[in-house]
Coordinates of C-alpha atoms in Angstrom, one line a residue:
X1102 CA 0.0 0.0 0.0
X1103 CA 2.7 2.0 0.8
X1104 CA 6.0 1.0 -0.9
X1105 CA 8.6 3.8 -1.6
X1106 CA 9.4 3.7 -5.4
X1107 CA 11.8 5.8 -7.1
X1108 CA 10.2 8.9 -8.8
X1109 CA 11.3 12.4 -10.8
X1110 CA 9.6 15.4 -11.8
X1111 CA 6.6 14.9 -14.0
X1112 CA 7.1 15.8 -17.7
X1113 CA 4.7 18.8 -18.5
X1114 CA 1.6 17.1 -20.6
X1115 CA 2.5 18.4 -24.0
X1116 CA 5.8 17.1 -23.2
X1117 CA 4.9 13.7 -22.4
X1118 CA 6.1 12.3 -25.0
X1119 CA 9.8 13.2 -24.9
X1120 CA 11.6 9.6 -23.8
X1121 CA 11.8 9.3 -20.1
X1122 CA 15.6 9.2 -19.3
X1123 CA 16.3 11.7 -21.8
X1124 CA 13.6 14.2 -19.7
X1125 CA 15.6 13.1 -16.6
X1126 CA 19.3 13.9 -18.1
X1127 CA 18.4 17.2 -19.5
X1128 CA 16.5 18.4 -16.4
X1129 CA 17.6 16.9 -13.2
X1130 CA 21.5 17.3 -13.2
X1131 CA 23.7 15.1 -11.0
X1132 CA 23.8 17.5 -7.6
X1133 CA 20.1 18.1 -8.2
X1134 CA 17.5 16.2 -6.3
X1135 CA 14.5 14.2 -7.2
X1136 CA 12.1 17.0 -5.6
X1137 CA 13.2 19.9 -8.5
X1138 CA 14.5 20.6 -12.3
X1139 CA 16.5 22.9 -14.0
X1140 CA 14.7 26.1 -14.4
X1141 CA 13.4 26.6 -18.1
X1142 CA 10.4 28.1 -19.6
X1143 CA 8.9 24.8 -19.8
X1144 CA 5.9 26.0 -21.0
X1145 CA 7.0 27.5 -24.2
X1146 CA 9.0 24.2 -25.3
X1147 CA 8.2 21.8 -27.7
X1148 CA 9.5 18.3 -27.9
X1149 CA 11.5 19.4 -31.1
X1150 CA 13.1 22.4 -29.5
X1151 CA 13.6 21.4 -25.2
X1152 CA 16.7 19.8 -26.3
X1153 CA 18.0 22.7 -28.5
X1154 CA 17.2 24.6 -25.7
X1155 CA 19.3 22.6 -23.1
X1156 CA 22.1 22.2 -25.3
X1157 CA 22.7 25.8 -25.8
X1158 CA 25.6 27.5 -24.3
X1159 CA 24.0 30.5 -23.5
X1160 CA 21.3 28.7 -21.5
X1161 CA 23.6 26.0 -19.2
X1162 CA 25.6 26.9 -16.6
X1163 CA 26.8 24.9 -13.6
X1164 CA 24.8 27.4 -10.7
X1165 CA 21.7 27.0 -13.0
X1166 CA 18.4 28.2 -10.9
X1167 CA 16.3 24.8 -9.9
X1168 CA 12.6 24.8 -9.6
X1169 CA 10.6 23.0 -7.3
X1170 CA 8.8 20.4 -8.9
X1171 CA 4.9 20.6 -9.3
X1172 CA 4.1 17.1 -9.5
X1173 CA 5.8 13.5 -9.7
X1174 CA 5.7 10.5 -11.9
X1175 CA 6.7 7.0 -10.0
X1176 CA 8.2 4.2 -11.2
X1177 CA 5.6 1.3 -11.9
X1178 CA 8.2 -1.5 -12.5
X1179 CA 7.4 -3.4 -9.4
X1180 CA 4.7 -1.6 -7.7
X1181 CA 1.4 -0.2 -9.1
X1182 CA 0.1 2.7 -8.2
X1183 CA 0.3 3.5 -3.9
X1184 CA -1.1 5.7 -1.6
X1185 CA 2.7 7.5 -1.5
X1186 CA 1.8 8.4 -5.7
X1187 CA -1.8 8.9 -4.8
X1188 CA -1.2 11.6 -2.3
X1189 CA 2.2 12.8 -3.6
X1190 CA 4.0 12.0 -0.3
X1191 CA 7.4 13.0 -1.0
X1192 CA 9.6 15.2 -0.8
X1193 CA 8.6 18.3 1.8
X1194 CA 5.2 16.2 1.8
X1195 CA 7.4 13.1 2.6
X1196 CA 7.2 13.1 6.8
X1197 CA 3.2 12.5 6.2
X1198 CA 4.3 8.9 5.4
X1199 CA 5.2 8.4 9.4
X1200 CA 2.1 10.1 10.5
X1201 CA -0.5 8.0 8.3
X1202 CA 1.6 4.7 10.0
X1203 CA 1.2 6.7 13.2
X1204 CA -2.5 6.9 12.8
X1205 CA -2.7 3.0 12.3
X1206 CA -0.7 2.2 15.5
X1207 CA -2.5 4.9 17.7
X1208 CA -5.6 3.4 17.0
X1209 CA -4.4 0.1 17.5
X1210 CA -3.0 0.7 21.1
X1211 CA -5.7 2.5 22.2
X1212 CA -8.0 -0.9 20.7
X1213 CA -5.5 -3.3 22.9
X1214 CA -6.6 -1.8 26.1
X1215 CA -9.9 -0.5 24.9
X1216 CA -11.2 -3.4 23.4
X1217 CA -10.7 -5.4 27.0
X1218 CA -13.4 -3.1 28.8
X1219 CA -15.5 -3.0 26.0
X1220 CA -15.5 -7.2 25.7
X1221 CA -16.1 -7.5 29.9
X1222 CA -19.3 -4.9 29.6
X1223 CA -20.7 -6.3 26.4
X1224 CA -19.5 -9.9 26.1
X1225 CA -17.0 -11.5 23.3
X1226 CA -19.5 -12.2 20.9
X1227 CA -21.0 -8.6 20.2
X1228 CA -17.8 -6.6 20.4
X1229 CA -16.0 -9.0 18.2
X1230 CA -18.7 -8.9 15.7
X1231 CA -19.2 -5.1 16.4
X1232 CA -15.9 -4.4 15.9
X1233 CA -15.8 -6.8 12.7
X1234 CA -18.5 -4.9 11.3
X1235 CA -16.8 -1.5 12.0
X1236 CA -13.5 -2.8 10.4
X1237 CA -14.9 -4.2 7.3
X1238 CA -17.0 -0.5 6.8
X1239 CA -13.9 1.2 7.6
X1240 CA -11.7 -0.6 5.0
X1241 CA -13.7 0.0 2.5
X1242 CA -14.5 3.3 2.9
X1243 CA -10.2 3.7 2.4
X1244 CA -10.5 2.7 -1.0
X1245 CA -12.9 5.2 -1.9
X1246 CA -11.0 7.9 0.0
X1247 CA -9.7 11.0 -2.2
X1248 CA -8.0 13.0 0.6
X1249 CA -5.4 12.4 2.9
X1250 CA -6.9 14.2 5.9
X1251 CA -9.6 11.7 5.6
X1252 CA -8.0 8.5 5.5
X1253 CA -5.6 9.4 8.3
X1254 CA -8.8 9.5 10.4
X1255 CA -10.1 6.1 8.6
X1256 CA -6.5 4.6 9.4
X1257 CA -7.8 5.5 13.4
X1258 CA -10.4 3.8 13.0
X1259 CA -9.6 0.8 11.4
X1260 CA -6.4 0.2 13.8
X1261 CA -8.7 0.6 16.9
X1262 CA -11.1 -2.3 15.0
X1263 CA -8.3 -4.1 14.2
X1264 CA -6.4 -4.5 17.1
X1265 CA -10.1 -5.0 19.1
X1266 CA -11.0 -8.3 16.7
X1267 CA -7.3 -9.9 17.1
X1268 CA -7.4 -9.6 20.8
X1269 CA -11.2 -10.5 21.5
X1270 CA -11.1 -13.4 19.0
X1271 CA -8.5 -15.2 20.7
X1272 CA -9.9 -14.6 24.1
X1273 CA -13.3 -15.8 23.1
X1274 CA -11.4 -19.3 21.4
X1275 CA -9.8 -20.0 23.9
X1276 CA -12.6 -19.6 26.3
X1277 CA -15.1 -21.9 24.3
X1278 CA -12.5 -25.2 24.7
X1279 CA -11.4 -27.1 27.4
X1280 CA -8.2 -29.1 28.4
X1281 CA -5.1 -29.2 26.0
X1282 CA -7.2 -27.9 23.7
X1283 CA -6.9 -24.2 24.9
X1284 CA -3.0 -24.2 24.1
X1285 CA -3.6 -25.9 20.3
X1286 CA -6.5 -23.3 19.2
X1287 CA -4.6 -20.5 21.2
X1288 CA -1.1 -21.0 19.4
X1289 CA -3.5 -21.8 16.3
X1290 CA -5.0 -18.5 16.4
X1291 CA -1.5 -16.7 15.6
X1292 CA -1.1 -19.6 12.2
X1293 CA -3.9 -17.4 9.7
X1294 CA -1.3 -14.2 10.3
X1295 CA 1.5 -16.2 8.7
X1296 CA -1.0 -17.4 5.9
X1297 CA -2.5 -13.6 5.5
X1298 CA 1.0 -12.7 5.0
X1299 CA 1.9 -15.3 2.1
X1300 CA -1.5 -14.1 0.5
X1301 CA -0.9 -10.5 1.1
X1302 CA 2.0 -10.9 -1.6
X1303 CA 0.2 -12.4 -4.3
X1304 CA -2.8 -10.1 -3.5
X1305 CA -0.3 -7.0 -3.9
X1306 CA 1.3 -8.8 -7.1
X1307 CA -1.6 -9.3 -9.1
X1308 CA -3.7 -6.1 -8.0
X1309 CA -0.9 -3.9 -8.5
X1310 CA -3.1 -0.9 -6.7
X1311 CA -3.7 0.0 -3.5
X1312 CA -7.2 0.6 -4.0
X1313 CA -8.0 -2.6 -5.4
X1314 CA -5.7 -4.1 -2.4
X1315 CA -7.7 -2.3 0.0
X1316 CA -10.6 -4.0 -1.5
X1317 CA -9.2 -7.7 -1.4
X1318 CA -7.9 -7.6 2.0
X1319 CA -11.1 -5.7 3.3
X1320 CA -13.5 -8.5 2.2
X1321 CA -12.6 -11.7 4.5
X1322 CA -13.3 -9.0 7.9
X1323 CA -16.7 -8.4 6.3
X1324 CA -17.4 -11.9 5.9
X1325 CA -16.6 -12.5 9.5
X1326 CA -19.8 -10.4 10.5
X1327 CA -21.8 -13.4 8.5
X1328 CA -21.1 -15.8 11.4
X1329 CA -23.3 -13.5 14.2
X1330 CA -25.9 -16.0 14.3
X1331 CA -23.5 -19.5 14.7
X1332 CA -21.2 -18.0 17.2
X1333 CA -21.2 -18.3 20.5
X1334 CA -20.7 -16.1 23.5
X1335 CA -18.0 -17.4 26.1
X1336 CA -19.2 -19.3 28.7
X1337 CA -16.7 -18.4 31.2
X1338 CA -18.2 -14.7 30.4
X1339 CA -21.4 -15.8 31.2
X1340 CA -20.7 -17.3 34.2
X1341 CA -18.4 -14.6 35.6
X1342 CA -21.2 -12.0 35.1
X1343 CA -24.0 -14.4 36.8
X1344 CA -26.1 -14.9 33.3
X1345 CA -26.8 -18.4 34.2
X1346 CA -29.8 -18.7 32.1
X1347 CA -27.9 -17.8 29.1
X1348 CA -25.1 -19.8 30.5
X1349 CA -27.1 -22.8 30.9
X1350 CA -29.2 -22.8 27.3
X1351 CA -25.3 -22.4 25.6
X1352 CA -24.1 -25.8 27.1
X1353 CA -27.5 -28.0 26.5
X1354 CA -26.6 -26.6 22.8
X1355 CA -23.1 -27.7 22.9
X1356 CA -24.3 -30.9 24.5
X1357 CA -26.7 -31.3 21.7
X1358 CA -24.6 -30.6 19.3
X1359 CA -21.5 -32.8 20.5
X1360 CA -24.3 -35.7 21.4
X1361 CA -23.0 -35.2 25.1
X1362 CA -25.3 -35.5 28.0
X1363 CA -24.6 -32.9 30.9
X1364 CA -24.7 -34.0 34.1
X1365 CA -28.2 -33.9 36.2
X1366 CA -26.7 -31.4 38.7
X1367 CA -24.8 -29.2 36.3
X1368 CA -27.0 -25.9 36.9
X1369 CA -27.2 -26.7 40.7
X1370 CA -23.1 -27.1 40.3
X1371 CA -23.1 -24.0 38.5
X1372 CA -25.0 -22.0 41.3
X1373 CA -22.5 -23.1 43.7
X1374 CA -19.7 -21.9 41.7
X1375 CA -21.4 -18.4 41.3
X1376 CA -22.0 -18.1 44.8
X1377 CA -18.0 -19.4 45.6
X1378 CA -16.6 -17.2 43.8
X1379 CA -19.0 -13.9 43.7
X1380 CA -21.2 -14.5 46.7
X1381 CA -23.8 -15.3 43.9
X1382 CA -23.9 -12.0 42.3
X1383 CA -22.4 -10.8 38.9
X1384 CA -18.8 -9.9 39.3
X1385 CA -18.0 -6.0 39.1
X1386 CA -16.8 -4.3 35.8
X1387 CA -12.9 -4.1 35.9
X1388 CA -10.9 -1.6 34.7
X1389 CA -7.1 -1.2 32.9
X1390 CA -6.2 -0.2 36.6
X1391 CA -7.0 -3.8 37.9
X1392 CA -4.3 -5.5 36.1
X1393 CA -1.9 -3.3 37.8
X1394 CA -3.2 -4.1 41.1
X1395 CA -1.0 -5.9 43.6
X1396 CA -1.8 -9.0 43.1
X1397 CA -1.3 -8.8 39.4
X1398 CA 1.1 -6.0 39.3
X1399 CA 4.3 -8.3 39.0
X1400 CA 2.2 -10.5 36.3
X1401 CA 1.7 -7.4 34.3
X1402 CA 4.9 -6.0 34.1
X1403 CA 6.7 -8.8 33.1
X1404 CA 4.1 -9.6 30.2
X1405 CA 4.5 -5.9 29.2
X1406 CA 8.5 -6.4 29.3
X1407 CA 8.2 -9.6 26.5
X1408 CA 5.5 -8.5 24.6
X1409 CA 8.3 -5.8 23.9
X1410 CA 10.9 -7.9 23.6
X1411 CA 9.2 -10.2 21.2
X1412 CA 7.8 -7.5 19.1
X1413 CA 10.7 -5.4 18.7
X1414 CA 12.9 -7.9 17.6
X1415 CA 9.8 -10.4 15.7
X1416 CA 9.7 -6.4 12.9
X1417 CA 12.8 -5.6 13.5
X1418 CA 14.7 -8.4 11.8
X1419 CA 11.6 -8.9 9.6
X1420 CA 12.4 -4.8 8.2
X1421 CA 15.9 -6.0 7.9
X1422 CA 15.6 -9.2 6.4
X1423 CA 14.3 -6.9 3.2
X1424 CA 17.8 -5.0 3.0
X1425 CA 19.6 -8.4 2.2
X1426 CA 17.7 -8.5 -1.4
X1427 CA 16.1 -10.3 -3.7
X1428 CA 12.2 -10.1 -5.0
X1429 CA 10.5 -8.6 -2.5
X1430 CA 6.9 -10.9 -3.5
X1431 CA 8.9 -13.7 -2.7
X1432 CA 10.6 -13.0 0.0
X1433 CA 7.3 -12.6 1.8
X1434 CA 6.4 -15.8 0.9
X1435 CA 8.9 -17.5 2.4
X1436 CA 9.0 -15.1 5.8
X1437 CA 5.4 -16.3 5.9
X1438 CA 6.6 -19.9 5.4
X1439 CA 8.8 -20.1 7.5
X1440 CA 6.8 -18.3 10.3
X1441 CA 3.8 -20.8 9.9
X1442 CA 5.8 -24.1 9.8
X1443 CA 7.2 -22.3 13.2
X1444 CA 4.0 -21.9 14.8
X1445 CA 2.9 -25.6 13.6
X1446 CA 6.0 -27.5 15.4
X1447 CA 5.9 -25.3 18.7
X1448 CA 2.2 -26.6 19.3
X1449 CA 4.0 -30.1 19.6
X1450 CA 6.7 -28.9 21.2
X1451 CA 4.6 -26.6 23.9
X1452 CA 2.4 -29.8 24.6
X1453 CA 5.3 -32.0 25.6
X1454 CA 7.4 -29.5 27.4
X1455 CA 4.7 -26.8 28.2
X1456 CA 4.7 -23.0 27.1
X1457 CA 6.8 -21.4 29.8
X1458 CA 9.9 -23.3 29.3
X1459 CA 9.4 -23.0 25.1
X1460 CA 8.9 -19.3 25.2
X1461 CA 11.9 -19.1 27.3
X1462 CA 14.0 -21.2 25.3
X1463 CA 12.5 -19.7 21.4
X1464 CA 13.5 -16.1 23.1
X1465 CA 17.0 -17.1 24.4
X1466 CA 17.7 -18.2 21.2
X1467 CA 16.6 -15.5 19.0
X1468 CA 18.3 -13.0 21.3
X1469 CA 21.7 -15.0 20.9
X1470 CA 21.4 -15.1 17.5
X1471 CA 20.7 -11.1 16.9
X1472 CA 23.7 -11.1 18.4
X1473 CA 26.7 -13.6 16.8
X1474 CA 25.0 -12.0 14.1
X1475 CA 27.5 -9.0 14.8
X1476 CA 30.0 -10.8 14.8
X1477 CA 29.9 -12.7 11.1
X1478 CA 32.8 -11.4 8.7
X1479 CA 31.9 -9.5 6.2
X1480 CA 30.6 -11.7 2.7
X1481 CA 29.5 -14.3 4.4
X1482 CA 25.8 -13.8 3.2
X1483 CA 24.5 -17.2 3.7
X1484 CA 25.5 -17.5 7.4
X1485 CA 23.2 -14.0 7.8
X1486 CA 20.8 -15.8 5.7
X1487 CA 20.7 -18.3 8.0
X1488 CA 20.9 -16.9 10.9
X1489 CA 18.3 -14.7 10.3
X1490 CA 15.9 -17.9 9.3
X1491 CA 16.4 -19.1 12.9
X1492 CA 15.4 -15.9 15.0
X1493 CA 12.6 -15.7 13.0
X1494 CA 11.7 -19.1 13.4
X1495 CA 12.0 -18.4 16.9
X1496 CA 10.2 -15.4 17.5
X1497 CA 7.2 -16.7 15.1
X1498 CA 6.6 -19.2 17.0
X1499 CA 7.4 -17.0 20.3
X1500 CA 4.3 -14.8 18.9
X1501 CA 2.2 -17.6 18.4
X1502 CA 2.6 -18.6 21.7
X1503 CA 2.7 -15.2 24.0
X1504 CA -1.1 -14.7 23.8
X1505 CA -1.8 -18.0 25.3
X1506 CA 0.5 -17.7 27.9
X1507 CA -0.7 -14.2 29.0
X1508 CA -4.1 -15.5 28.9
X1509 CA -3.8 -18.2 31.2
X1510 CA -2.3 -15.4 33.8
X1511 CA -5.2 -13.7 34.3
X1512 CA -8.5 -14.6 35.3
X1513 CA -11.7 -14.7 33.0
X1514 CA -13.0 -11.0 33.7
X1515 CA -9.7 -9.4 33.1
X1516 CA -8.0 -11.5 30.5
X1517 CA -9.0 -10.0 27.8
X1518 CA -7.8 -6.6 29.6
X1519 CA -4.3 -8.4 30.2
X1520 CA -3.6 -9.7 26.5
X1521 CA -5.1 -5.9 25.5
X1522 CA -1.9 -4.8 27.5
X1523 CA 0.3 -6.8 26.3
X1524 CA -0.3 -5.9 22.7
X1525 CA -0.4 -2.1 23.8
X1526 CA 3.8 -3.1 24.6
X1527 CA 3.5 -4.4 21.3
X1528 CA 2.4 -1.0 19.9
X1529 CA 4.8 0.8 21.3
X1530 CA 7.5 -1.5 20.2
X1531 CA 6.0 -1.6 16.8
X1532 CA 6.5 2.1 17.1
X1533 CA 10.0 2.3 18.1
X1534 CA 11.4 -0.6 15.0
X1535 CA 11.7 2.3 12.6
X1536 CA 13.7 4.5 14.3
X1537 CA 16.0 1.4 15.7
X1538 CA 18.1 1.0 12.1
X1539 CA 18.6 4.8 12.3
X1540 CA 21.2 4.2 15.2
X1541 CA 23.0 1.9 12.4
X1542 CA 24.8 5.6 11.9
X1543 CA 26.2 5.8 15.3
X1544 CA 27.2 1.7 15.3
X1545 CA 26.5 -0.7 13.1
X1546 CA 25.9 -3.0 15.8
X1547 CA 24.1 -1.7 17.9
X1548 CA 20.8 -2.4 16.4
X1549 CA 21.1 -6.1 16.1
X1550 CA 22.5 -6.1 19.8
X1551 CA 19.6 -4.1 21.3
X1552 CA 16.9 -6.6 19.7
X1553 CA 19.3 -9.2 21.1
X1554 CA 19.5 -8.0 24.7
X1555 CA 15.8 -7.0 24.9
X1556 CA 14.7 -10.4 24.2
X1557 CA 17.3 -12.1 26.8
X1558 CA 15.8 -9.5 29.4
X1559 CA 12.5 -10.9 28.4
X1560 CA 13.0 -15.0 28.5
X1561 CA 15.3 -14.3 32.3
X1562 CA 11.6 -11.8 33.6
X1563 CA 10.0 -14.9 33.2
X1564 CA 11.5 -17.0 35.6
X1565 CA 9.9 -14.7 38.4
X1566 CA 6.0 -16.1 37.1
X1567 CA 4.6 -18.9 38.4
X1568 CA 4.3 -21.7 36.3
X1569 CA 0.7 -22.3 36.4
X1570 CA 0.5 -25.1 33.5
X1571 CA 2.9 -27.4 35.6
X1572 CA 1.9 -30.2 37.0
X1573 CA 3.1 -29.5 40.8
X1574 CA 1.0 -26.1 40.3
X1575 CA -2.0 -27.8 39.4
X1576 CA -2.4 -30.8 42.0
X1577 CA -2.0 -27.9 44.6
X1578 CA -4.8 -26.0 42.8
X1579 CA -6.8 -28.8 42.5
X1580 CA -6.3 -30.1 46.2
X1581 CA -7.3 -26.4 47.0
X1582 CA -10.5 -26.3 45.3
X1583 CA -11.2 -29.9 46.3
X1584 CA -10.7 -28.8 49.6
X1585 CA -13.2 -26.1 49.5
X1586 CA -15.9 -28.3 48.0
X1587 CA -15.7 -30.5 50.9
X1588 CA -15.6 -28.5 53.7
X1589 CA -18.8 -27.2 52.0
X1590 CA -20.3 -30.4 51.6
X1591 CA -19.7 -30.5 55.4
X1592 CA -21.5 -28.0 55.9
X1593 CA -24.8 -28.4 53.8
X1594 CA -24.0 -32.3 55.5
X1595 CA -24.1 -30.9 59.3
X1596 CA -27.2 -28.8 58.1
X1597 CA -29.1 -31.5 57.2
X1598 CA -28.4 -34.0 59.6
X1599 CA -29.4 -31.2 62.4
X1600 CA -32.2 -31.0 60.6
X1601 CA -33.6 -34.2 60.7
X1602 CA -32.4 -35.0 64.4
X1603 CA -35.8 -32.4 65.1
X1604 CA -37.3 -34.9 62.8
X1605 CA -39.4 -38.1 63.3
X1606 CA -37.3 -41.5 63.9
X1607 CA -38.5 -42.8 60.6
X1608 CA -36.4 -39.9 58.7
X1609 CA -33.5 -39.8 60.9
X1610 CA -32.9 -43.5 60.1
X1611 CA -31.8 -42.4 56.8
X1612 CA -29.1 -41.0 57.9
X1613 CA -27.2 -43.7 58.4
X1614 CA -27.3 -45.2 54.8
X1615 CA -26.0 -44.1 52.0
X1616 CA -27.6 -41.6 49.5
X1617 CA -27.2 -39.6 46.4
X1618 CA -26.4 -36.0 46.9
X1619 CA -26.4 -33.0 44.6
X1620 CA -23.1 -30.9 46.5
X1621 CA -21.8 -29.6 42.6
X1622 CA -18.2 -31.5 43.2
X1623 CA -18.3 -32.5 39.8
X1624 CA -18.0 -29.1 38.5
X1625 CA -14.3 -29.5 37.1
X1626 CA -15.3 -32.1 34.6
X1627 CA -17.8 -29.5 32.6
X1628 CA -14.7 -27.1 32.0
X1629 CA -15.3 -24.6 34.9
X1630 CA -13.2 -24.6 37.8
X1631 CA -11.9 -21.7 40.7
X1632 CA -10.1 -19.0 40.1
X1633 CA -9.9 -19.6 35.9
X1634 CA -6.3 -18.0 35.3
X1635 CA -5.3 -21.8 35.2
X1636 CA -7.7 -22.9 32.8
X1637 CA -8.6 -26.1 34.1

């Protein structure tokens, strides 16, 4: 949408015929720039007489007066027409570039951290489909857009959608599985980016416009909206906020649907759940505030500290992979490749050694590689080639797996709040990759070594987390809860046998036999347990 291109002065329309490079070598001269021409009466030429004119010795001098140029032609070689040609961003017009990408990332931060409110006041369901609707709208009112003012403000609006759909949609997925599950669909979720990216380049190489582009890549977010009716709202929402009737008409439908029969006591189980956990009534709104909270407050920092890392480094050798050359269509395709058969193996890999341990190992690795990539010797291409494949091997599958692992830190109210921060680091670091290959003037290496360090500084923060998906931390959390159930078993038990000691002989009798009770123990097996920042 937005590839830079060389370009020149446009030739004046009568003059549009005069061959291309001959225009350029009579009117730009070596010291001149691309943003002006010689000075001539360009209006009173002809295509016989401009290069009589230039080749006089009366009218060439070395100090020869240059004009600003009125407008630009581009070349088309690889790229079609952009929104750079469209709205002549070059030149003294040229900074506008960095405050249309500006425009993008503000909205998406402020959709990381706004989106999480939104989702815990309206549910999953209708602000991801809200927000689908609103993005699809949005991107294709860009490609009707004739003035820059205007899409700026569009490019607001569709990074706030954006960002809002990518971090409700994988809260709501992960929420509506159980088990093992959770970590395949959550690593999962991250695979379509890596696919969008192949198809992005064959998109941009056959459409060739940014218009049409816009179009293309606009049309899949709109489609999404067609799935309001079959999708579902989270259950773990439902049951946060106390909308057991909703709750409970959800699961006979995925009971139905699975041909799974629910348990006789599930809504009774359910009930005793709410009231464990909220004294029976809907759980209070949260706010970006509660994740720093102090019993979060160490959680939240260190997910802010390798979202950054992960980010800064997962663009920043991405923007310098394209310096090393080559087609740029194909080169995508392979980043993308490479990036998806990454996030395919670590969902094998995270099952058998769990996600802690692989996010600390993918960003160790990728850190040590930025730097030894400092120290190859010059013409050695394939060993930066290389070397390049593995971090981002690495830190593709480090994003695939850095939503997951945030997720299962926070519990169901504010998770999508925490993952909403988490990418707000991401914004910021997003932000920051452009200007990191500018201190390539100061040192060469000191780009390479600051992705490198950040993302060591990252993997060691996370050794101060509890590692809530080990199997230690989960017998204690389930001996907890199952400790809780019984003591209030004991309790409903004590009632009832006090009751029936005031009671007639016949019915105290039955005390002392055996009998069927309805105490909700059984709640872990349909997928909702205490306290659900450990998934269980």
């Amino acid at each position: 949408l937005a590839a830079t291109r060389d370009f020149w002065c446009a030739r004046p329309d009568h003059l549009s015929s005069i061959p291309l490079e001959l225009w350029r070598n009579l009117t730009q001269t070596t010291t001149a720039s691309q943003c002006s021409v010689r000075a001539a009466p360009y209006e009173h030429l002809t295509v016989d007489s401009i290069l009589d004119y230039f080749q006089g010795a009366a009218n060439v001098s070395e100090g020869e007066l240059e004009i600003a140029c009125s407008a630009y032609e581009y070349d088309d070689t690889i790229y079609g027409q952009t929104i750079i040609a469209e709205f002549g961003l070059v030149c003294d017009r040229g900074h506008l570039m960095s405050i249309v990408e500006m425009c993008f990332l503000a909205g998406a931060a402020l959709g990381s951290v706004g989106s999480g409110w939104i989702s815990d006041q309206f549910g999953r369901r209708h602000t991801l489909m809200g927000f689908a609707l609103i993005q699809g709208l949005t991107g294709f009112a860009l490609g009707f857009v004739t003035s820059l003012e205007l899409y700026m403000a569009l490019r607001v609006v569709i990074g706030f959608a954006s960002m809002s759909v990518a971090v409700v949609s994988f809260v709501l997925v992960v929420e509506l599985v159980s088990g093992r599950y959770r970590t395949i669909i959550g690593i999962l979720n991250i695979l379509p980016v890596a696919l969008a990216y192949i198809l992005a380049a064959g998109i941009a190489y056959v459409a060739r416009d940014w218009r049409t582009m816009q179009f293309a890549i606009t049309l899949p977010g709109l489609l999404l909206v067609t799935s309001w009716y079959w999708c579902p709202e989270s259950p773990r929402w439902l049951l946060a906020k106390g909308r057991l009737d909703e709750l409970c008409l959800l699961l006979e439908r995925a009971a139905n649907t699975n041909n799974l029969q629910l348990p006789a006591n599930y809504r009774k189980a359910l009930l005793v759940e709410g009231e464990g956990t909220n004294g029976g009534e809907a759980e209070a709104a949260v706010s970006v505030g509660d994740v720093f909270r102090r019993k979060f407050i160490r959680t939240t920092l260190v997910m802010i500290v390798v979202w950054f890392g992960i980010i800064l480094i997962y663009f920043g050798i991405t923007l310098h992979l394209s310096n090393l050359g080559g087609d740029i269509y194909l080169n995508t395709v392979i980043a993308g490749s490479v990036e998806a058969i990454a996030i395919c193996i670590s969902i094998v890999v995270v099952l058998k050694l769990g996600l802690r341990i692989n996010l600390f190992l993918y960003m160790v690795v990728a850190g040590l590689s930025c730097i030894v990539m400092n120290f190859v010797p010059d013409g050695n291409l394939w060993l930066i080639i290389t070397l390049a494949m593995i971090v981002k091997c690495c830190v593709g599958a480090c994003n695939a797996i850095i939503p997951t692992f945030t997720a299962y830190q926070y519990p169901t109210t504010m998770r999508n709040l925490g993952v909403g921060v988490g990418n707000f680091a991401a914004g910021v670091a997003l932000i920051i990759v452009p200007y990191l290959w500018l201190l390539e003037h100061i040192d060469q290496y000191l780009p390479m070594t600051i992705m490198g360090v950040f993302s060591i500084i990252g993997a060691l923060s996370l050794a101060i987390l509890k590692d809530k998906l080990s199997p230690k931390y989960r017998q204690r959390k389930q001996a907890k809860q199952a400790t809780l159930y019984q003591n209030a078993a004991a309790i409903n038990s004590n009632k009832q046998h006090a009751a029936m000691e005031n009671d007639d002989p016949k019915r105290r009798l039955g005390s002392h036999f055996t009998h069927n009770t309805d105490d909700g123990a059984g709640i872990s097996n349909i997928g909702f347990a205490q306290n659900e920042s450990i998934f269980l």
